[in-house]
Every structure is written in structure tokens, then in C-alpha cells.
PDB file of C-alpha atoms in Angstrom:
ATOM      1  CA  UNK A   1       0.000   0.000   0.000  1.00 50.00           C
ATOM      2  CA  UNK A   2       2.865   2.428   0.648  1.00 51.00           C
ATOM      3  CA  UNK A   3       4.096   2.077  -2.971  1.00 55.00           C
ATOM      4  CA  UNK A   4       0.759   3.231  -4.303  1.00 59.00           C
ATOM      5  CA  UNK A   5       0.890   6.475  -2.285  1.00 53.00           C
ATOM      6  CA  UNK A   6       4.328   7.311  -3.710  1.00 56.00           C
ATOM      7  CA  UNK A   7       3.133   6.797  -7.321  1.00 59.00           C
ATOM      8  CA  UNK A   8       0.100   9.021  -6.782  1.00 59.00           C
ATOM      9  CA  UNK A   9       2.253  11.817  -5.370  1.00 58.00           C
ATOM     10  CA  UNK A  10       4.408  11.886  -8.541  1.00 59.00           C
ATOM     11  CA  UNK A  11       1.353  11.973 -10.811  1.00 62.00           C
ATOM     12  CA  UNK A  12      -0.130  15.028  -9.075  1.00 67.00           C
ATOM     13  CA  UNK A  13       2.998  17.198  -9.329  1.00 71.00           C
ATOM     14  CA  UNK A  14       1.859  20.475 -11.048  1.00 71.00           C
ATOM     15  CA  UNK A  15       5.406  21.468 -12.029  1.00 74.00           C
ATOM     16  CA  UNK A  16       5.518  18.638 -14.602  1.00 74.00           C
ATOM     17  CA  UNK A  17       2.743  20.214 -16.676  1.00 74.00           C
ATOM     18  CA  UNK A  18       4.503  23.598 -16.539  1.00 76.00           C
ATOM     19  CA  UNK A  19       7.716  22.019 -17.835  1.00 78.00           C
ATOM     20  CA  UNK A  20       5.816  20.450 -20.735  1.00 83.00           C
ATOM     21  CA  UNK A  21       4.210  23.814 -21.559  1.00 87.00           C
ATOM     22  CA  UNK A  22       7.619  25.530 -21.608  1.00 88.00           C
ATOM     23  CA  UNK A  23       8.905  22.862 -24.036  1.00 90.00           C
ATOM     24  CA  UNK A  24       6.001  23.553 -26.398  1.00 91.00           C
ATOM     25  CA  UNK A  25       6.690  27.303 -26.319  1.00 94.00           C
ATOM     26  CA  UNK A  26      10.388  26.711 -27.065  1.00 94.00           C
ATOM     27  CA  UNK A  27       9.492  24.691 -30.167  1.00 95.00           C
ATOM     28  CA  UNK A  28       7.078  27.412 -31.371  1.00 96.00           C
ATOM     29  CA  UNK A  29       9.690  30.137 -30.827  1.00 96.00           C
ATOM     30  CA  UNK A  30      12.319  28.132 -32.736  1.00 96.00           C
ATOM     31  CA  UNK A  31       9.915  27.670 -35.669  1.00 95.00           C
ATOM     32  CA  UNK A  32       9.154  31.413 -35.762  1.00 93.00           C
ATOM     33  CA  UNK A  33      12.856  32.320 -35.697  1.00 91.00           C
ATOM     34  CA  UNK A  34      13.538  29.968 -38.621  1.00 90.00           C
ATOM     35  CA  UNK A  35      10.664  31.534 -40.573  1.00 88.00           C
ATOM     36  CA  UNK A  36      11.966  35.067 -39.999  1.00 84.00           C
ATOM     37  CA  UNK A  37      15.528  34.063 -40.923  1.00 81.00           C
ATOM     38  CA  UNK A  38      14.436  32.516 -44.228  1.00 81.00           C
ATOM     39  CA  UNK A  39      12.288  35.511 -45.278  1.00 78.00           C
ATOM     40  CA  UNK A  40      13.878  37.338 -48.263  1.00 70.00           C
ATOM     41  CA  UNK A  41      12.936  40.716 -46.751  1.00 69.00           C
ATOM     42  CA  UNK A  42      14.995  39.945 -43.647  1.00 69.00           C
ATOM     43  CA  UNK A  43      17.078  43.081 -42.946  1.00 65.00           C
ATOM     44  CA  UNK A  44      20.005  40.961 -41.694  1.00 66.00           C
ATOM     45  CA  UNK A  45      20.335  39.045 -44.981  1.00 68.00           C
ATOM     46  CA  UNK A  46      23.522  39.966 -46.857  1.00 69.00           C
ATOM     47  CA  UNK A  47      22.341  39.067 -50.373  1.00 75.00           C
ATOM     48  CA  UNK A  48      20.900  41.484 -52.931  1.00 81.00           C
ATOM     49  CA  UNK A  49      17.567  40.478 -54.462  1.00 80.00           C
ATOM     50  CA  UNK A  50      14.605  41.607 -56.532  1.00 84.00           C
ATOM     51  CA  UNK A  51      11.094  40.535 -55.521  1.00 82.00           C
ATOM     52  CA  UNK A  52       8.160  40.909 -57.936  1.00 85.00           C
ATOM     53  CA  UNK A  53       4.661  40.690 -56.443  1.00 87.00           C
ATOM     54  CA  UNK A  54       1.666  40.041 -58.752  1.00 83.00           C
ATOM     55  CA  UNK A  55       3.686  40.063 -62.017  1.00 81.00           C
ATOM     56  CA  UNK A  56       1.761  41.309 -65.045  1.00 76.00           C
ATOM     57  CA  UNK A  57      -1.183  42.588 -62.975  1.00 78.00           C
ATOM     58  CA  UNK A  58      -2.316  46.196 -62.533  1.00 78.00           C
ATOM     59  CA  UNK A  59      -1.247  46.107 -58.867  1.00 82.00           C
ATOM     60  CA  UNK A  60       2.266  44.767 -59.580  1.00 84.00           C
ATOM     61  CA  UNK A  61       4.979  45.735 -57.084  1.00 89.00           C
ATOM     62  CA  UNK A  62       8.764  45.403 -57.354  1.00 87.00           C
ATOM     63  CA  UNK A  63      11.003  45.399 -54.263  1.00 86.00           C
ATOM     64  CA  UNK A  64      14.767  45.731 -54.854  1.00 87.00           C
ATOM     65  CA  UNK A  65      17.344  45.255 -52.090  1.00 82.00           C
ATOM     66  CA  UNK A  66      20.898  46.463 -52.715  1.00 84.00           C
ATOM     67  CA  UNK A  67      23.043  46.217 -49.606  1.00 77.00           C
ATOM     68  CA  UNK A  68      21.052  47.829 -46.816  1.00 75.00           C
ATOM     69  CA  UNK A  69      18.816  49.899 -49.137  1.00 82.00           C
ATOM     70  CA  UNK A  70      15.271  48.722 -49.958  1.00 82.00           C
ATOM     71  CA  UNK A  71      13.544  50.346 -52.944  1.00 87.00           C
ATOM     72  CA  UNK A  72       9.822  49.832 -53.539  1.00 86.00           C
ATOM     73  CA  UNK A  73       8.197  50.430 -56.926  1.00 86.00           C
ATOM     74  CA  UNK A  74       4.434  50.228 -57.453  1.00 86.00           C
ATOM     75  CA  UNK A  75       2.748  49.945 -60.838  1.00 77.00           C
ATOM     76  CA  UNK A  76       0.287  52.657 -61.795  1.00 74.00           C
ATOM     77  CA  UNK A  77      -1.333  50.419 -64.416  1.00 67.00           C
ATOM     78  CA  UNK A  78      -0.699  52.983 -67.179  1.00 71.00           C
ATOM     79  CA  UNK A  79       1.407  52.464 -70.286  1.00 70.00           C
ATOM     80  CA  UNK A  80       4.729  54.256 -70.297  1.00 70.00           C
ATOM     81  CA  UNK A  81       6.192  56.187 -73.167  1.00 76.00           C
ATOM     82  CA  UNK A  82       9.514  57.721 -73.965  1.00 77.00           C
ATOM     83  CA  UNK A  83      12.547  57.429 -76.179  1.00 81.00           C
ATOM     84  CA  UNK A  84      14.799  54.415 -76.271  1.00 78.00           C
ATOM     85  CA  UNK A  85      16.415  51.735 -78.377  1.00 82.00           C
ATOM     86  CA  UNK A  86      15.613  48.072 -78.788  1.00 80.00           C
ATOM     87  CA  UNK A  87      17.847  46.103 -76.402  1.00 80.00           C
ATOM     88  CA  UNK A  88      16.899  42.547 -77.282  1.00 84.00           C
ATOM     89  CA  UNK A  89      14.103  40.044 -77.768  1.00 87.00           C
ATOM     90  CA  UNK A  90      12.153  38.049 -75.170  1.00 87.00           C
ATOM     91  CA  UNK A  91      10.649  34.660 -76.005  1.00 88.00           C
ATOM     92  CA  UNK A  92       7.974  32.842 -73.981  1.00 87.00           C
ATOM     93  CA  UNK A  93       8.578  29.078 -73.908  1.00 88.00           C
ATOM     94  CA  UNK A  94       5.852  26.394 -73.887  1.00 91.00           C
ATOM     95  CA  UNK A  95       6.320  25.826 -70.138  1.00 91.00           C
ATOM     96  CA  UNK A  96       5.658  29.540 -69.429  1.00 84.00           C
ATOM     97  CA  UNK A  97       9.261  30.558 -68.755  1.00 85.00           C
ATOM     98  CA  UNK A  98      10.759  33.568 -70.519  1.00 84.00           C
ATOM     99  CA  UNK A  99      14.146  33.847 -72.235  1.00 84.00           C
ATOM    100  CA  UNK A 100      15.776  37.202 -72.957  1.00 83.00           C
ATOM    101  CA  UNK A 101      18.232  37.347 -75.877  1.00 84.00           C
ATOM    102  CA  UNK A 102      20.251  40.586 -76.012  1.00 80.00           C
ATOM    103  CA  UNK A 103      21.095  41.972 -79.453  1.00 76.00           C
TER     104      UNK A 103
END
């Protein structure tokens, strides 16, 4: 009978549930840190990149990161005009990818 009282005392220890809850929070925090670190807009990332949101749509946005500088361009949906010279030709492949061939 004395063994049964010792087993019941261990099962009722409230600190065990708190320890399990802390473990769950540590896993959630680690997952969030990994998500932030892998985000291309992370300010601590050393690489330069260009991000295009909604390509080809009226609400298209382009975000360019060069070093520590972020530039944000938003499409107005209007056609542009101006002077320039033909720089090359772009071909759309059957799989939807695009190839640019400079002249």
C-alpha cells in the first residue's frame, strides 16, 4: 500500500505540466525564428535580391534590395512612353518561362 501512495504523489505534481508547456513554447519560438531568418525581406540578410509581387497585374509591385537599401516600386497600371532603343528580344517558352536574348 505504501508504494501506491508514492506513485500518486508523482502523478499530481503540477510542475511537470509547466515544464511540458515551456517545451512547447520553445518549439514554437524556434519555428518562428527559422521563418523570420528565411524571409527574403529579412534586414540581416547579406544578399541582394529583386522581388516581384503580382507580375503582369495592374497592382504589380517590385522590391529591390541592394546592400542595406530597400527600394519599392508600385505599378500605376498605365502604359509608359519615352525614347529608347531596342535592347533585345524576349521569347515565352511552352512551359511559361521567358528567355531574354540581347542583341
